[in-house]
Protein backbone atom coordinates (compact mmCIF):
# COMPACT_ATOMS: atom_id res chain seq x y z
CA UNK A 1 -40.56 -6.40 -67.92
CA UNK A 2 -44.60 -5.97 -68.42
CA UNK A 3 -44.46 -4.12 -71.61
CA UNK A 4 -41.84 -6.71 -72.83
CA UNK A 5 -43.86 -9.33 -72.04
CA UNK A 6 -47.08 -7.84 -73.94
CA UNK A 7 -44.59 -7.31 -76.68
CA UNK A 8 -43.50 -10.98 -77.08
CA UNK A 9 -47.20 -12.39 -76.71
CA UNK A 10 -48.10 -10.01 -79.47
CA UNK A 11 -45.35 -11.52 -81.71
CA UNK A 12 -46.61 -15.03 -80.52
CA UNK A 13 -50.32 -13.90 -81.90
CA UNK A 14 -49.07 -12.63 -85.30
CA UNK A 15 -47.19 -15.71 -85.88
CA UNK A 16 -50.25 -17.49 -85.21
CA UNK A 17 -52.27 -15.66 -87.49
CA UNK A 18 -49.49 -15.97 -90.12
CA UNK A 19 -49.82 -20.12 -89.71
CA UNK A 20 -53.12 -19.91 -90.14
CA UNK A 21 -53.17 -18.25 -93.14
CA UNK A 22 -51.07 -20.57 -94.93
CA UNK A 23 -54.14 -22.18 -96.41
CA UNK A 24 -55.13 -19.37 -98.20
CA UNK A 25 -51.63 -19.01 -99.49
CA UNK A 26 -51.02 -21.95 -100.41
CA UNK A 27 -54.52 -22.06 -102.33
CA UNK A 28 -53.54 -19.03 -104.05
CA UNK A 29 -50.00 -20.61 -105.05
CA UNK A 30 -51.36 -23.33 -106.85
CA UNK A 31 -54.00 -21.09 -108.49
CA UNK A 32 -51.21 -18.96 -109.57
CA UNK A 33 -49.19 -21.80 -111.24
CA UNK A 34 -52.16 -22.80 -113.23
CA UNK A 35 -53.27 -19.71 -114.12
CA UNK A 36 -49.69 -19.21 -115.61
CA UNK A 37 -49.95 -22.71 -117.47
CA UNK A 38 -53.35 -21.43 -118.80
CA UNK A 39 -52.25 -18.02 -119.80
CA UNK A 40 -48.94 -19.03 -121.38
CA UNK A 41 -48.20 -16.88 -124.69
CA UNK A 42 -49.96 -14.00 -123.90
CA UNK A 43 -48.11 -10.56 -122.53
CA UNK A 44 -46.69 -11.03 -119.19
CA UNK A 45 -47.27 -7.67 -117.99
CA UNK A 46 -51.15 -8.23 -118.67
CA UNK A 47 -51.09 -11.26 -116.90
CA UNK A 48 -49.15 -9.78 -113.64
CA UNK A 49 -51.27 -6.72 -113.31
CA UNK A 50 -54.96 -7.87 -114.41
CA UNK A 51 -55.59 -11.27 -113.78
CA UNK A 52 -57.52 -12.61 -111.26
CA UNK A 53 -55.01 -14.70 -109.28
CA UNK A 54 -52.98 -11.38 -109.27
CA UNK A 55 -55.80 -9.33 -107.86
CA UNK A 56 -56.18 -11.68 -105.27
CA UNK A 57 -52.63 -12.07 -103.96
CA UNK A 58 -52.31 -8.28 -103.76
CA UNK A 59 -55.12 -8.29 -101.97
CA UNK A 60 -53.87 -10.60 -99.69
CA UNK A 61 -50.56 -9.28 -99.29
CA UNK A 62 -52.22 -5.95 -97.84
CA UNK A 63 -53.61 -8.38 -95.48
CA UNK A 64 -50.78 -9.56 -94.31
CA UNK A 65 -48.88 -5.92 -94.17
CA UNK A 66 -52.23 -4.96 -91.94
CA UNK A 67 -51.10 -8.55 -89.58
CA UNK A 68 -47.44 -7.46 -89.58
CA UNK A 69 -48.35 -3.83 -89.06
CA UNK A 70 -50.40 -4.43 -86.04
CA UNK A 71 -48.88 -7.20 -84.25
CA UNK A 72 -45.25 -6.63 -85.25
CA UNK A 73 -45.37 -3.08 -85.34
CA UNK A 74 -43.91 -3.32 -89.02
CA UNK A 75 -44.52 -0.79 -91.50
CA UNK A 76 -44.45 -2.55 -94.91
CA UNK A 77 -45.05 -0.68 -98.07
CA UNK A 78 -47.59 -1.97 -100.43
CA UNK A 79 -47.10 -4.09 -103.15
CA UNK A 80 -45.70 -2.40 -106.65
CA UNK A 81 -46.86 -4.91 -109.13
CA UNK A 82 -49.11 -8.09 -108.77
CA UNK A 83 -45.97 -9.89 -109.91
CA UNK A 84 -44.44 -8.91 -106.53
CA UNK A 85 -47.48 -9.55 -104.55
CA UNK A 86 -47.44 -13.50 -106.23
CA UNK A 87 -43.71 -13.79 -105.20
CA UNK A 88 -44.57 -13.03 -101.79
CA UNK A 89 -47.33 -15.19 -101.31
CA UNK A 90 -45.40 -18.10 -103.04
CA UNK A 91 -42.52 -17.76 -100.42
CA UNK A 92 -44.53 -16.49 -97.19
CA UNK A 93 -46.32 -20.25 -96.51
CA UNK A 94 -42.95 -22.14 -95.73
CA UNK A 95 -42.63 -19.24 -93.37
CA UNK A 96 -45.85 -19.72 -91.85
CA UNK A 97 -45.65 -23.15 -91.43
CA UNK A 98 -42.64 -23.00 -89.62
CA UNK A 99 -44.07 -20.13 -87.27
CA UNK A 100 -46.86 -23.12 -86.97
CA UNK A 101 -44.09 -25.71 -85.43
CA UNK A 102 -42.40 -23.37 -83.33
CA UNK A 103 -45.56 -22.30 -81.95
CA UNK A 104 -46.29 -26.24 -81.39
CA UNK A 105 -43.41 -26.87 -79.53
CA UNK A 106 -43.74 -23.68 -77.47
CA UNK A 107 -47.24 -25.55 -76.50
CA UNK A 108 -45.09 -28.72 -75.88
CA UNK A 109 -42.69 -27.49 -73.99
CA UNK A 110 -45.30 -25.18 -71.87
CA UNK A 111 -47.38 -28.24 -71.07
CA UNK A 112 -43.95 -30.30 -69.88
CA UNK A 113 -42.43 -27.81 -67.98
CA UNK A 114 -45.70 -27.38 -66.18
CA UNK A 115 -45.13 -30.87 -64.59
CA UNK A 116 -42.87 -29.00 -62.06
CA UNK A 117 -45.79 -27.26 -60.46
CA UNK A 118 -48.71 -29.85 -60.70
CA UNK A 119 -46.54 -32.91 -61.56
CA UNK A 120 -45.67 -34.26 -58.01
CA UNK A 121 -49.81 -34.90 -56.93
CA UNK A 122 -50.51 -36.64 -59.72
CA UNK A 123 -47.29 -38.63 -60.19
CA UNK A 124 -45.79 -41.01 -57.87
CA UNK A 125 -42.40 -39.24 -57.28
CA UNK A 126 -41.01 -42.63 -55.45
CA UNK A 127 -41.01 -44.18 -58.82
CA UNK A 128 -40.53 -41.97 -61.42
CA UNK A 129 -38.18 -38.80 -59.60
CA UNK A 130 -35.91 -38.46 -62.60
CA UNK A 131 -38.33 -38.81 -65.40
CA UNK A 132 -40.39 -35.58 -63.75
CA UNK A 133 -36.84 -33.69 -63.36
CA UNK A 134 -35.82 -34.69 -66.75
CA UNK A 135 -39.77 -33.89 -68.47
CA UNK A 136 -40.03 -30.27 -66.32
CA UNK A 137 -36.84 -29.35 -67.38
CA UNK A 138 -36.67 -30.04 -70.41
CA UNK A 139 -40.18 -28.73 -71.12
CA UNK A 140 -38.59 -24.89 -69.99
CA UNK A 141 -35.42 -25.40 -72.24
CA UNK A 142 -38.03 -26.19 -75.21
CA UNK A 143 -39.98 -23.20 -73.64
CA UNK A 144 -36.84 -20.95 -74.49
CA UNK A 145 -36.26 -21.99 -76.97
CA UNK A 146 -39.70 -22.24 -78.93
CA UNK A 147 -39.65 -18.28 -77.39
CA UNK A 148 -36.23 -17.28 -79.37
CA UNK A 149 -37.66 -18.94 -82.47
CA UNK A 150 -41.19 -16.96 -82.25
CA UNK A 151 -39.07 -13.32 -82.63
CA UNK A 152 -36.99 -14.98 -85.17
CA UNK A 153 -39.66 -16.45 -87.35
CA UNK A 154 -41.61 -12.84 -86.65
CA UNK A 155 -38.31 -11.31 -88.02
CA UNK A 156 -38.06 -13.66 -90.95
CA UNK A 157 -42.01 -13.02 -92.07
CA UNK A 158 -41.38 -8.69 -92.11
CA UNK A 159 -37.97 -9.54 -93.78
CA UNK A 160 -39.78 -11.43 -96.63
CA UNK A 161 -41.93 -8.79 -96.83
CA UNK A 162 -39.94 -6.00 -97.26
CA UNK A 163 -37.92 -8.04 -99.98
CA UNK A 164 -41.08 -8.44 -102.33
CA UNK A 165 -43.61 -5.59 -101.49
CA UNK A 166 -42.76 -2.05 -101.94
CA UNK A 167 -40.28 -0.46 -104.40
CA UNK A 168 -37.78 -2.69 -106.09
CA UNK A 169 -33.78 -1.04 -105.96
CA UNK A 170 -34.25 0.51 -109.40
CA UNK A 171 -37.42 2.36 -108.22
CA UNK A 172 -35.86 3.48 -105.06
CA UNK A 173 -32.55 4.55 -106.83
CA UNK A 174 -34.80 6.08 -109.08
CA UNK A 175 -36.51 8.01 -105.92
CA UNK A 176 -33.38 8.75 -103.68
CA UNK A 177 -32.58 10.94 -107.39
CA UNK A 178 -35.77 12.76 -107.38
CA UNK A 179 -35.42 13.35 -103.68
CA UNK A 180 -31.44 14.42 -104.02
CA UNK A 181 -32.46 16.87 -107.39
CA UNK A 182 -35.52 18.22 -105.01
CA UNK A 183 -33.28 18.40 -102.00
CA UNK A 184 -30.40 20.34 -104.60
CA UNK A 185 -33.08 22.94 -106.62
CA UNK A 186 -34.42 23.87 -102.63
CA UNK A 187 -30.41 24.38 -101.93
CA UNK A 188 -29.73 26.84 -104.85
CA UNK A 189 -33.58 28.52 -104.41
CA UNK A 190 -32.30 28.81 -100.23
CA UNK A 191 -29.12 30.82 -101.36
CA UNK A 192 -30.83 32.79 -103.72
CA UNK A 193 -33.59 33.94 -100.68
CA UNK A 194 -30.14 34.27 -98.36
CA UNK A 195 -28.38 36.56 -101.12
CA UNK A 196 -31.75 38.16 -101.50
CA UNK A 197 -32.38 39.05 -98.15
CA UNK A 198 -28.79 40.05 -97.35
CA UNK A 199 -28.99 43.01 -100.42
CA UNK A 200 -31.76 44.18 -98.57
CA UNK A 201 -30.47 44.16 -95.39
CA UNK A 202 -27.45 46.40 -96.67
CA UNK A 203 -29.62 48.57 -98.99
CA UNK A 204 -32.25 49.36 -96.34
CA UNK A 205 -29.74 49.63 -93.48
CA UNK A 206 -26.08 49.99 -93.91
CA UNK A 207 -26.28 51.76 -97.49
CA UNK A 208 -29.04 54.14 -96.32
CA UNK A 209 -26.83 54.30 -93.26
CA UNK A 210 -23.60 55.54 -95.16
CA UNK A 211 -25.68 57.81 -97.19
CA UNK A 212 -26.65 59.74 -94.20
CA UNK A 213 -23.22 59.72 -92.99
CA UNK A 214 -22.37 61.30 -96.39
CA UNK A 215 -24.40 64.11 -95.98
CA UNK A 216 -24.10 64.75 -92.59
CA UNK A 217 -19.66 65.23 -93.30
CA UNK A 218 -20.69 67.45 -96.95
CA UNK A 219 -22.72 69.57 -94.39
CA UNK A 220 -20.47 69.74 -91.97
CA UNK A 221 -17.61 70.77 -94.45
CA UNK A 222 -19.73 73.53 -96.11
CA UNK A 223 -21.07 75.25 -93.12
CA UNK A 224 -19.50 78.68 -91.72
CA UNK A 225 -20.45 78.21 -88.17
CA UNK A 226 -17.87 76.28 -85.84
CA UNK A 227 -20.62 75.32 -83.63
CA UNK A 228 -23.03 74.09 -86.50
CA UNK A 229 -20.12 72.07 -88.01
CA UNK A 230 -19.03 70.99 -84.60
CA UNK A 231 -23.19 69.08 -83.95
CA UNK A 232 -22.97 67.71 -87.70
CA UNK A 233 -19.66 66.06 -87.26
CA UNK A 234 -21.45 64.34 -83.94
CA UNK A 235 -24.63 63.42 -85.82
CA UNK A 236 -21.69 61.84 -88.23
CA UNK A 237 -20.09 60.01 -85.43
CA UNK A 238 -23.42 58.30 -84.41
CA UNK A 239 -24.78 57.64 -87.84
CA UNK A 240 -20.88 55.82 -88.23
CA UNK A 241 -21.81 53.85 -85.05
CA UNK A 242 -24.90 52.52 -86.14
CA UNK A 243 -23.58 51.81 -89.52
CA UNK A 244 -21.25 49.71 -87.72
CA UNK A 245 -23.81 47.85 -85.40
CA UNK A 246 -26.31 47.06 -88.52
CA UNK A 247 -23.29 45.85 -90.44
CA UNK A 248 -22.03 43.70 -87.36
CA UNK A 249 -25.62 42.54 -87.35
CA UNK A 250 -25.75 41.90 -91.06
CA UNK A 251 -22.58 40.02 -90.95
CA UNK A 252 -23.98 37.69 -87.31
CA UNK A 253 -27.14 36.64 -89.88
CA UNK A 254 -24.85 35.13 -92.51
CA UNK A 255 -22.73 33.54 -90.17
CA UNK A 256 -21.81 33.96 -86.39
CA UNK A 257 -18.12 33.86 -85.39
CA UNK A 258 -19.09 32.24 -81.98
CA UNK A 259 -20.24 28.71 -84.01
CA UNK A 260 -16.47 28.45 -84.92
CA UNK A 261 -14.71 29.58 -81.82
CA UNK A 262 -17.34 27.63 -78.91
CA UNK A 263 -19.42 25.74 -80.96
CA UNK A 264 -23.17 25.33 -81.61
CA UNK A 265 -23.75 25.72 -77.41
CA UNK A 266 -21.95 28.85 -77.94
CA UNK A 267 -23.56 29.91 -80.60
CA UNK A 268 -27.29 29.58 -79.29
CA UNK A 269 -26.02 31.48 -76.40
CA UNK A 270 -25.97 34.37 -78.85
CA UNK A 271 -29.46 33.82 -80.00
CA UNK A 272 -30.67 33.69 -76.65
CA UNK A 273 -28.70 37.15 -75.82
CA UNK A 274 -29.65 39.02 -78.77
CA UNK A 275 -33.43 38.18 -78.54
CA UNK A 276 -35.99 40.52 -77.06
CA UNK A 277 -37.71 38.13 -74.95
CA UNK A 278 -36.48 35.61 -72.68
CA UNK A 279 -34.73 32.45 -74.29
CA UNK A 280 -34.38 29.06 -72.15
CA UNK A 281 -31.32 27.15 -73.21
CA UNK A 282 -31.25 23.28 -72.91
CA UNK A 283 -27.79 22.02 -75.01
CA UNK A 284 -26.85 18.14 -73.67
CA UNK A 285 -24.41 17.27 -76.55
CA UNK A 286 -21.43 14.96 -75.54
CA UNK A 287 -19.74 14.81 -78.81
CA UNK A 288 -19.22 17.75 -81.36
CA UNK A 289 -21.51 17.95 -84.83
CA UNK A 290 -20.23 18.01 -87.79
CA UNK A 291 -19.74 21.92 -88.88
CA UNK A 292 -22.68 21.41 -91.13
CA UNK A 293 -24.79 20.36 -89.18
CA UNK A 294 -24.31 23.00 -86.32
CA UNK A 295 -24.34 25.38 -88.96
CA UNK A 296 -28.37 24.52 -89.97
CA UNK A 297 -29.30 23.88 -86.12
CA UNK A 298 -28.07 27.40 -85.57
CA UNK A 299 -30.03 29.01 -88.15
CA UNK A 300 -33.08 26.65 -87.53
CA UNK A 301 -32.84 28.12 -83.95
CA UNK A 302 -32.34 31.44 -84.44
CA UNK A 303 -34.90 31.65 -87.28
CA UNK A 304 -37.32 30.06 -85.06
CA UNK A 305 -36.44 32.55 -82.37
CA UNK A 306 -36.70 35.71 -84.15
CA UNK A 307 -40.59 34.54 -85.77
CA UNK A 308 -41.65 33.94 -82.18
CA UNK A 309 -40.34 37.63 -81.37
CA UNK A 310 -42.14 38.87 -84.44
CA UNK A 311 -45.36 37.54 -84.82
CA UNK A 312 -45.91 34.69 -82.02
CA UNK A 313 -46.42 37.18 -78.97
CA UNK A 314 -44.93 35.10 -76.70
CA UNK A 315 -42.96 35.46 -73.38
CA UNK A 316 -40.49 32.71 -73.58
CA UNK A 317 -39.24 30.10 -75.82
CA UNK A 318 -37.25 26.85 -75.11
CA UNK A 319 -34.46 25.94 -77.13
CA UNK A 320 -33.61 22.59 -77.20
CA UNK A 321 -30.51 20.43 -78.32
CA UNK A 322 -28.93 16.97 -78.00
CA UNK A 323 -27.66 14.32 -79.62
CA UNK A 324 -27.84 10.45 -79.87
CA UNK A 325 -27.32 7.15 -82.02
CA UNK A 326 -25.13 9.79 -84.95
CA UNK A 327 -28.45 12.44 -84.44
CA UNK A 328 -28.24 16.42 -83.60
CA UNK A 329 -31.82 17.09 -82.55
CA UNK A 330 -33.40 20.52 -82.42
CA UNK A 331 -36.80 21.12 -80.43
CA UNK A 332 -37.63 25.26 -80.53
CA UNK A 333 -41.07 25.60 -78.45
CA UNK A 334 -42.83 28.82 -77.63
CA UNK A 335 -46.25 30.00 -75.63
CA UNK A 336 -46.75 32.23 -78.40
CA UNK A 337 -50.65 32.24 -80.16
CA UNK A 338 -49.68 29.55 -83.00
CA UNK A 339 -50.66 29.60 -85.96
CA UNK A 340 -47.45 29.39 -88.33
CA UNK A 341 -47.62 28.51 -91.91
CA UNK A 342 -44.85 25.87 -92.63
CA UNK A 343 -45.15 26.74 -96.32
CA UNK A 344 -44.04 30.45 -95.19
CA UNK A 345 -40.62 31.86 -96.41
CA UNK A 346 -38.44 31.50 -93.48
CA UNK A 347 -39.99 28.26 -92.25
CA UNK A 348 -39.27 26.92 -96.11
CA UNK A 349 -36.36 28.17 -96.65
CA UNK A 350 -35.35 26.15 -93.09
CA UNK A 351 -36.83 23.25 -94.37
CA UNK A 352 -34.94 23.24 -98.09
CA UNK A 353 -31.70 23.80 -95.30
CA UNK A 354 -32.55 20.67 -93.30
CA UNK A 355 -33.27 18.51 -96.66
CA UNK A 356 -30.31 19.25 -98.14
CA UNK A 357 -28.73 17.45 -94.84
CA UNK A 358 -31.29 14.46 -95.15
CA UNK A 359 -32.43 15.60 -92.16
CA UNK A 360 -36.12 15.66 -91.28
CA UNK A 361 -37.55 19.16 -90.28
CA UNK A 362 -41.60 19.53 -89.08
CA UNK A 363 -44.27 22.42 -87.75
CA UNK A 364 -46.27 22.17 -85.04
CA UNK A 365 -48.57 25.05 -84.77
CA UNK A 366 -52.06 24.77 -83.71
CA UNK A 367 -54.51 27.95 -83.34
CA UNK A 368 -53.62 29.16 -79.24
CA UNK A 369 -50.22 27.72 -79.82
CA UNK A 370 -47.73 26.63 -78.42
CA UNK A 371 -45.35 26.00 -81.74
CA UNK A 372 -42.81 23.65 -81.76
CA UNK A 373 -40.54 23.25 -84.41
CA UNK A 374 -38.10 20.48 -84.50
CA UNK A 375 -35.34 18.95 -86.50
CA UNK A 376 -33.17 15.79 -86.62
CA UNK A 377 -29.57 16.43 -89.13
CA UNK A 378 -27.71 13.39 -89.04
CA UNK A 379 -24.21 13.27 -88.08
CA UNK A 380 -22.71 10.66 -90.24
């Protein structure tokens, strides 16, 4: 109730400060429509970027994103062009003026409705009883009122805003393609590290593995001695075994058969088994992911898990997941020492993994630690 309260005499103060500002606008307006009279003929985009009036207004409109920023709590990007910045301040005064009236009858309807606490010792209640009723309660319906129309003229001012500053629909077309061709070259360079690291795994462990194995039967098959062939042929049967745990192992990293049969809790479960050092599991999700996105919270988790094995030193991690409002979030914390590099392989190969979801992915890692690495995939 308090912090709503602070929040809606906040709006009430920007509103002000966007009435009184109207002078300045509309000082600025009229400038602008002579200084387009006076500049007529000459190029257009020389006039919108370099003129005076157009300095001015963009000036002005970072004013007013710095008044909507800290008394709305509305991030509004800057303007692109003083052209923009001119629109807006052209359209913003009505806007102000009408926070202005609302803002005025707020005032009147405060001062009437206060008649119900002070009215009856200064007015003869005998003689006027039902214009005090009428005037008190009338002044808290204008109250309400005047308070619904603060928000919605607050709502109307960052609307109008976001309309003429910042990036126009071509320009953010324009940058949702740069970010979806970013997101797709990270894709293809993530498979190629996958494919990469998955010949290696085989060469340096199940190949090497089999070639052993190979040796170990020709040996076996060329000795004389019973006994002698009888100890290589159960070196052989271990080397097999191991060949067949590293290959099980090689086969869990590119994609674990428990994230199809229970799911992503399931799945974490195996992370938190296979890991050398305790793993806390915290998975509150009342609706099922998309495959997709289980599938990059998995390997988000587990990579995260195995670097804190390998180079953290710490005793215990937390794995965190849960999901809200069409979100899977991922929070992977450890006591370890800190002091991950974001721009490191397996941390950048997560995060080209998580782009190419639109999901956001970040790095927490101070010196002394703890790191915590989360990320939000949406579910949509």
């Amino acid at each position: 109730m308090r912090s709503s309260l602070i929040r809606r005499l906040r709006v009430a103060v920007g509103v002000l400060l966007g009435f009184l500002s109207v002078v300045v606008e509309l000082i600025l307006t009229l400038a602008s429509g002579l200084w387009l009279l006076l500049t007529l003929g000459r190029s257009g985009a020389g006039r919108s970027e370099s003129g005076v009036v157009a300095r001015a207004a963009r000036r002005w409109a970072d004013v007013q994103r710095r008044r909507m920023a800290r008394w709305y709590g509305a991030e509004i990007a800057p303007p692109t062009s003083g052209a923009s910045a001119l629109a807006f301040v052209a359209t913003r005064w009505p806007v102000g003026l009408l926070g202005g009236m609302v803002l005025l009858c707020a005032l009147i309807g405060g001062g009437y409705a206060s008649l119900l606490l002070w009215g009856w010792a200064a007015v003869d209640l005998s003689r006027w009883p039902m214009t005090m009723g009428v005037s008190g309660f009338g002044g808290l319906f204008l109250l309400f009122l005047a308070a619904q129309g603060v928000g919605a003229v607050a709502l109307m001012d960052e609307r109008l805003a976001r309309r003429f500053l910042g990036p126009s629909a071509r320009q953010r077309m324009q940058r949702r393609i740069g970010e979806l061709a970013e997101s797709r070259a990270g894709v293809v360079e993530a498979v190629h590290d996958e494919r990469r690291r998955i010949e290696r795994d085989l060469h340096d462990g199940v190949q090497q593995r089999l070639v052993a194995l190979g040796m170990l039967l020709g040996r076996a098959r060329r000795t004389p001695d019973p006994e002698k062939s009888a100890a290589l042929l159960r070196q052989a049967h271990e080397e097999s075994q191991q060949a067949l745990v590293e290959l099980r192992e090689v086969a869990w990293r590119v994609y674990p058969a428990a994230l199809d049969e229970g799911g992503l809790a399931a799945a974490l479960e195996t992370v938190a088994e296979r890991a050398a050092i305790p793993v806390r599991l915290d998975c509150e999700l009342r609706a099922s992911p998309p495959p997709t996105a289980q599938a990059v919270a998995y390997f988000v988790a587990a990579e995260a898990v195995t670097n804190a094995v390998k180079h953290s030193g710490a005793s215990l991690v937390t794995v965190r997941a849960d999901g809200a409002e069409g979100v899977l979030r991922l929070r992977v914390e450890d006591d370890g020492r800190g002091g991950a590099d974001p721009a490191g392989g397996g941390l950048l190969g997560l995060t080209r993994r998580v782009a190419a979801l639109d999901g956001t992915f970040s790095v927490a890692s101070p010196a002394g630690g703890p790191t915590v690495i989360t990320a939000e995939l949406p579910c949509v």
